[in-house]
Tab-separated table of C-alpha atoms and ligand atoms in Angstrom:
chain	number	residue	atom	x	y	z
X	1	MET	CA	-3.949	-21.609	-10.722
X	2	THR	CA	-5.627	-18.199	-10.525
X	3	GLU	CA	-3.709	-14.924	-10.241
X	4	LEU	CA	-4.815	-14.784	-6.602
X	5	ASP	CA	-3.290	-18.234	-5.973
X	6	PHE	CA	-0.084	-17.014	-7.608
X	7	ILE	CA	0.021	-13.993	-5.272
X	8	ARG	CA	-0.719	-16.102	-2.181
X	9	ASP	CA	1.961	-18.664	-3.069
X	10	PHE	CA	4.574	-15.950	-3.606
X	11	LEU	CA	3.792	-14.255	-0.293
X	12	GLN	CA	3.877	-17.542	1.618
X	13	ALA	CA	7.128	-18.605	-0.021
X	14	ASN	CA	8.886	-15.358	0.896
X	15	ARG	CA	7.741	-14.774	4.472
X	16	LYS	CA	10.599	-16.647	6.122
X	17	TYR	CA	13.266	-14.845	4.088
X	18	VAL	CA	11.929	-11.444	5.231
X	19	GLN	CA	11.498	-12.575	8.852
X	20	ASP	CA	15.060	-13.889	8.955
X	21	LYS	CA	16.453	-10.683	7.456
X	22	TYR	CA	14.463	-8.593	9.939
X	23	ALA	CA	15.750	-10.683	12.826
X	24	ALA	CA	19.324	-9.994	11.659
X	25	LYS	CA	18.703	-6.524	10.296
X	26	SER	CA	21.930	-4.991	11.562
X	27	GLY	CA	23.609	-7.035	8.803
X	28	VAL	CA	21.263	-5.885	6.028
X	29	THR	CA	22.696	-3.574	3.348
X	30	VAL	CA	20.897	-0.193	3.311
X	31	SER	CA	21.218	2.755	0.912
X	32	THR	CA	19.214	5.950	0.350
X	33	LYS	CA	17.094	7.075	-2.599
X	34	ALA	CA	15.395	10.493	-2.999
X	35	HIS	CA	16.438	11.808	0.434
X	36	ALA	CA	18.217	10.718	3.593
X	37	SER	CA	15.154	8.993	5.085
X	38	ASP	CA	13.998	7.350	1.828
X	39	LEU	CA	15.662	3.979	2.341
X	40	LEU	CA	16.348	0.961	0.165
X	41	THR	CA	17.582	-2.411	1.438
X	42	GLU	CA	18.826	-5.611	-0.137
X	43	VAL	CA	15.526	-7.154	1.001
X	44	ASP	CA	13.444	-4.760	-1.150
X	45	LEU	CA	15.635	-5.607	-4.151
X	46	THR	CA	15.635	-9.359	-3.567
X	47	ILE	CA	11.864	-9.617	-3.128
X	48	GLN	CA	11.222	-7.560	-6.275
X	49	LYS	CA	13.790	-9.583	-8.265
X	50	ARG	CA	12.245	-12.888	-7.145
X	51	PHE	CA	8.796	-11.616	-8.086
X	52	VAL	CA	9.886	-10.520	-11.567
X	53	GLU	CA	11.444	-13.967	-12.107
X	54	ARG	CA	8.241	-15.742	-11.004
X	55	VAL	CA	5.993	-13.600	-13.234
X	56	ASN	CA	8.287	-14.111	-16.222
X	57	ALA	CA	8.236	-17.873	-15.636
X	58	VAL	CA	4.486	-18.284	-15.084
X	59	TYR	CA	2.986	-15.401	-17.085
X	60	PRO	CA	5.503	-14.496	-19.811
X	61	GLY	CA	4.565	-11.229	-21.512
X	62	ASP	CA	2.879	-9.710	-18.440
X	63	VAL	CA	4.220	-6.342	-17.285
X	64	VAL	CA	5.713	-5.857	-13.814
X	65	VAL	CA	5.546	-2.425	-12.200
X	66	GLY	CA	7.581	-2.198	-8.998
X	67	GLU	CA	8.901	0.442	-6.651
X	68	GLU	CA	12.570	-0.224	-7.313
X	69	GLY	CA	14.870	0.636	-10.213
X	70	GLU	CA	13.867	0.110	-13.825
X	71	TYR	CA	10.459	-1.321	-12.810
X	72	SER	CA	9.200	1.987	-11.413
X	73	ARG	CA	7.516	2.970	-14.670
X	74	TYR	CA	4.000	2.362	-15.939
X	75	PRO	CA	2.928	-0.056	-18.710
X	76	ARG	CA	3.196	1.467	-22.185
X	77	ASP	CA	-0.208	0.004	-23.014
X	78	LEU	CA	-2.487	0.625	-20.023
X	79	ARG	CA	-4.703	-2.282	-21.107
X	80	SER	CA	-1.859	-4.767	-20.464
X	81	ARG	CA	-1.946	-7.461	-17.819
X	82	ALA	CA	0.149	-5.812	-15.122
X	83	TRP	CA	1.534	-6.833	-11.734
X	84	ILE	CA	2.226	-4.068	-9.233
X	85	ILE	CA	4.607	-4.844	-6.393
X	86	ASP	CA	5.881	-2.911	-3.420
X	87	PRO	CA	8.489	-5.400	-2.179
X	88	ILE	CA	8.656	-3.755	1.248
X	89	ASP	CA	6.242	-0.975	2.121
X	90	GLY	CA	7.480	0.687	5.297
X	91	THR	CA	11.169	0.201	4.538
X	92	TYR	CA	12.088	2.789	7.171
X	93	ASN	CA	10.257	0.758	9.831
X	94	PHE	CA	12.072	-2.375	8.665
X	95	VAL	CA	15.465	-0.692	8.988
X	96	ARG	CA	14.946	1.125	12.283
X	97	GLY	CA	12.896	-1.661	13.857
X	98	LEU	CA	10.983	0.874	15.929
X	99	HIS	CA	7.760	-0.726	14.972
X	100	PRO	CA	7.770	-3.934	12.962
X	101	ILE	CA	5.038	-2.638	10.661
X	102	PHE	CA	5.930	-3.267	7.058
X	103	ALA	CA	4.319	-5.237	4.266
X	104	ILE	CA	4.797	-6.932	0.928
X	105	SER	CA	2.086	-5.657	-1.406
X	106	ILE	CA	1.118	-7.233	-4.742
X	107	ALA	CA	-1.729	-6.335	-7.071
X	108	PHE	CA	-2.733	-7.752	-10.422
X	109	ALA	CA	-4.467	-5.354	-12.814
X	110	VAL	CA	-6.053	-5.671	-16.232
X	111	ASP	CA	-7.009	-2.641	-18.276
X	112	GLY	CA	-5.651	-0.387	-15.516
X	113	LYS	CA	-8.056	-1.831	-12.935
X	114	ASN	CA	-7.261	-3.972	-9.906
X	115	ALA	CA	-8.428	-7.547	-10.331
X	116	ALA	CA	-6.630	-9.394	-7.490
X	117	ALA	CA	-4.531	-8.340	-4.525
X	118	GLY	CA	-2.479	-9.720	-1.660
X	119	VAL	CA	-0.688	-8.119	1.277
X	120	LEU	CA	1.521	-9.915	3.799
X	121	LEU	CA	2.720	-8.496	7.107
X	122	PRO	CA	5.714	-10.801	7.495
X	123	ILE	CA	6.183	-10.346	11.244
X	124	THR	CA	2.615	-11.045	12.378
X	125	GLY	CA	1.969	-13.353	9.413
X	126	GLU	CA	-1.360	-11.670	8.611
X	127	MET	CA	-2.240	-12.164	4.958
X	128	PHE	CA	-4.897	-10.064	3.230
X	129	LEU	CA	-6.345	-11.288	-0.073
X	130	ALA	CA	-9.003	-9.868	-2.373
X	131	GLU	CA	-10.460	-10.471	-5.784
X	132	GLN	CA	-12.583	-7.980	-7.663
X	133	GLY	CA	-16.234	-8.751	-6.913
X	134	ALA	CA	-15.482	-11.615	-4.510
X	135	GLY	CA	-14.771	-9.832	-1.227
X	136	SER	CA	-11.629	-9.502	0.843
X	137	PHE	CA	-10.258	-11.770	3.521
X	138	CYS	CA	-7.603	-11.821	6.231
X	139	ASP	CA	-6.365	-15.290	7.099
X	140	GLY	CA	-9.585	-16.707	5.647
X	141	LEU	CA	-11.998	-14.388	7.498
X	142	ARG	CA	-14.224	-12.091	5.436
X	143	LEU	CA	-13.496	-8.405	6.039
X	144	ARG	CA	-15.925	-5.552	6.528
X	145	VAL	CA	-15.171	-1.861	7.077
X	146	SER	CA	-16.282	-0.075	10.261
X	147	GLU	CA	-19.678	1.529	10.684
X	148	VAL	CA	-18.288	4.754	12.119
X	149	GLN	CA	-20.488	7.500	10.679
X	150	GLN	CA	-18.744	10.705	11.746
X	151	ALA	CA	-15.186	11.936	11.417
X	152	SER	CA	-15.264	13.189	15.011
X	153	HIS	CA	-15.656	9.536	16.113
X	154	ALA	CA	-13.107	8.180	13.649
X	155	ARG	CA	-9.524	6.960	13.883
X	156	ILE	CA	-7.584	8.041	10.835
X	157	ASP	CA	-3.998	7.233	9.785
X	158	LEU	CA	-1.680	9.651	7.991
X	159	ASP	CA	1.809	9.305	6.577
X	160	PHE	CA	4.321	11.650	5.027
X	161	SER	CA	6.975	10.562	2.575
X	162	GLY	CA	9.226	13.564	3.134
X	163	LEU	CA	9.269	17.243	4.025
X	164	GLU	CA	7.471	18.377	0.871
X	165	ASP	CA	4.506	16.174	1.747
X	166	ARG	CA	4.377	17.648	5.220
X	167	PHE	CA	4.250	21.174	3.807
X	168	GLN	CA	1.491	20.109	1.443
X	169	PHE	CA	-0.402	18.580	4.328
X	170	LEU	CA	-0.166	21.865	6.245
X	171	ASP	CA	-1.678	23.649	3.227
X	172	ARG	CA	-4.410	21.171	2.449
X	173	GLY	CA	-5.075	18.797	5.308
X	174	VAL	CA	-4.627	20.571	8.599
X	175	GLU	CA	-8.389	20.827	9.162
X	176	VAL	CA	-8.410	17.030	9.476
X	177	LEU	CA	-6.291	17.315	12.627
X	178	ARG	CA	-8.835	19.707	14.108
X	179	GLN	CA	-11.847	17.532	13.474
X	180	VAL	CA	-11.155	13.781	13.606
X	181	GLY	CA	-11.342	11.638	16.734
X	182	GLN	CA	-7.900	9.959	16.703
X	183	VAL	CA	-4.825	10.256	14.482
X	184	ARG	CA	-2.085	7.654	13.943
X	185	CYS	CA	1.055	7.717	11.790
X	186	TYR	CA	2.722	4.323	11.224
X	187	GLY	CA	4.904	4.810	8.119
X	188	SER	CA	3.407	1.989	6.042
X	189	ALA	CA	0.587	3.045	3.743
X	190	VAL	CA	-0.188	-0.571	2.913
X	191	ALA	CA	-0.522	-1.712	6.538
X	192	SER	CA	-2.669	1.305	7.463
X	193	ILE	CA	-4.989	0.955	4.480
X	194	CYS	CA	-5.515	-2.751	5.216
X	195	GLN	CA	-6.643	-1.747	8.710
X	196	ILE	CA	-9.571	0.112	7.138
X	197	ALA	CA	-10.672	-3.199	5.638
X	198	THR	CA	-10.622	-4.873	9.073
X	199	GLY	CA	-12.657	-2.018	10.580
X	200	ASP	CA	-9.876	-1.003	13.001
X	201	CYS	CA	-9.154	2.262	11.182
X	202	ASP	CA	-11.698	4.501	9.429
X	203	ALA	CA	-9.634	6.533	6.951
X	204	TYR	CA	-6.157	6.927	5.458
X	205	LEU	CA	-4.817	10.131	3.958
X	206	HIS	CA	-1.581	10.746	2.060
X	207	MET	CA	-0.490	13.670	-0.121
X	208	ASN	CA	1.768	11.766	-2.517
X	209	LEU	CA	1.651	8.030	-3.197
X	210	ALA	CA	2.695	5.857	-6.132
X	211	PRO	CA	0.564	2.933	-7.403
X	212	TRP	CA	2.664	0.280	-5.633
X	213	ASP	CA	1.894	2.015	-2.318
X	214	PHE	CA	-1.874	1.602	-2.646
X	215	ALA	CA	-2.905	-0.723	-5.499
X	216	ALA	CA	-3.389	-3.934	-3.508
X	217	SER	CA	-4.727	-2.377	-0.309
X	218	GLN	CA	-7.167	-0.207	-2.299
X	219	LEU	CA	-8.848	-3.342	-3.692
X	220	ILE	CA	-8.785	-4.975	-0.252
X	221	VAL	CA	-10.665	-1.985	1.239
X	222	GLU	CA	-13.101	-1.601	-1.662
X	223	GLU	CA	-13.978	-5.299	-1.458
X	224	ALA	CA	-14.633	-4.810	2.275
X	225	GLY	CA	-17.152	-2.057	1.488
X	226	GLY	CA	-14.887	1.010	1.673
X	227	MET	CA	-14.192	3.860	-0.724
X	228	ALA	CA	-11.122	5.356	-2.415
X	229	SER	CA	-10.625	8.651	-4.257
X	230	ARG	CA	-8.201	11.432	-5.052
X	231	LEU	CA	-8.180	14.375	-2.634
X	232	ASN	CA	-10.617	16.303	-4.855
X	233	GLY	CA	-13.062	13.387	-4.839
X	234	GLY	CA	-12.115	12.242	-8.359
X	235	PRO	CA	-11.530	8.568	-9.191
X	236	LEU	CA	-8.353	6.886	-7.923
X	237	HIS	CA	-6.849	5.475	-11.123
X	238	LEU	CA	-3.789	3.253	-10.844
X	239	PHE	CA	-1.340	4.547	-13.418
X	240	GLU	CA	-1.269	8.264	-12.755
X	241	PRO	CA	1.656	10.371	-11.528
X	242	LYS	CA	2.218	10.315	-7.759
X	243	GLN	CA	-0.395	12.423	-5.968
X	244	GLY	CA	-2.714	12.425	-2.967
X	245	LEU	CA	-5.415	9.969	-2.033
X	246	LEU	CA	-8.113	9.357	0.541
X	247	ILE	CA	-9.339	5.863	1.438
X	248	THR	CA	-12.139	5.442	3.984
X	249	ASN	CA	-14.875	3.200	5.308
X	250	GLY	CA	-17.208	4.999	2.863
X	251	ALA	CA	-19.479	6.491	5.522
X	252	ILE	CA	-17.122	9.367	6.394
X	253	HIS	CA	-15.661	9.843	2.908
X	254	HIS	CA	-17.534	12.985	1.894
X	255	GLU	CA	-17.116	14.592	5.300
X	256	MET	CA	-13.348	13.993	5.060
X	257	LEU	CA	-13.187	15.376	1.494
X	258	ALA	CA	-14.894	18.547	2.651
X	259	MET	CA	-12.058	19.121	5.171
X	260	LEU	CA	-9.386	19.075	2.446
X	261	ARG	CA	-8.396	22.318	0.760
X	262	GLY	CA	-7.474	22.801	-2.902
F	1	2AM	P1	7.922	2.859	1.309
F	1	2AM	O1	8.270	2.461	2.688
F	1	2AM	O2	7.681	1.698	0.394
F	1	2AM	O3	8.872	3.880	0.721
F	1	2AM	C1	5.052	6.514	4.676
F	1	2AM	O4	6.310	6.950	4.632
F	1	2AM	C2	4.554	5.848	3.418
F	1	2AM	O5	4.902	6.644	2.278
F	1	2AM	C3	5.146	4.475	3.202
F	1	2AM	O6	4.120	3.674	2.714
F	1	2AM	C4	6.235	4.713	2.178
F	1	2AM	O7	6.479	3.604	1.349
F	1	2AM	C5	5.602	5.823	1.343
F	1	2AM	N1	6.563	6.583	0.572
F	1	2AM	C6	6.403	6.899	-0.731
F	1	2AM	N2	7.414	7.640	-1.179
F	1	2AM	C7	8.281	7.786	-0.136
F	1	2AM	C8	9.540	8.470	0.022
F	1	2AM	N3	10.085	9.161	-0.982
F	1	2AM	N4	10.156	8.409	1.229
F	1	2AM	C9	9.591	7.721	2.243
F	1	2AM	N5	8.390	7.093	2.153
F	1	2AM	C10	7.745	7.112	0.974
F	2	CA	CA1	5.921	1.877	-0.710
């Protein structure tokens, strides 16, 4: 079994649990984290706990990095075999049900670099899988980014974690709003970034994301021919403190970078 098989099996095995919880979400336990709209549910905790148990059983000694609790820290040795999980990305969407756009995101990294990745959108059932150097796929179909060449013709997605991110966006990113063709804001970094890989979206911009928010979808986009960087154009390394990132179809990357201040 490869690491990609392990990821696929875990996602398949947990889809029904998440669907059932979403269908009965008024009964799901919800608490808050950093601020009143930073939510945590029993589903986030259960998925992460199940994943840790599976990794410990199949790959003892591997490190798990996850959004919740004691797992939200980086490997002591960055060369370790590491699994990076966001048990539910788009937790707010899950809880409010305004838009059933949320995802389970899992990446496997060696030496601080993504090697395999899987993302499941439990409601639609779409599953994105990628392996370094072997392309990315959604439900078995090979993915390719869009050929949009100009930001003025592009659809870009944005998200904000909280108020501080919005203020930062006003300082650094407001020129994007003046220049790009279409703007969307869905509240799930993982789901939006995967849409760049399918060619439906051309860029994603966020001022402040952690590795579990982008690790898997970054590989999925890169393997579909796209590009990822920090907001200053520098490399997007996995285990760095939370900060901004830009992921695009590649063709509009430099034009988008030039719109960002600071
Ligand atoms: P999450 O749902 O897993 O928290 C838009 O809100 C995007 O930013 C989502 O992908 C969300 O991931 C992420 N995000 C990161 N930090 C956040 C925070 N403190 N509050 C809300 N969303 C956050
Ligand atoms: Ca997240």
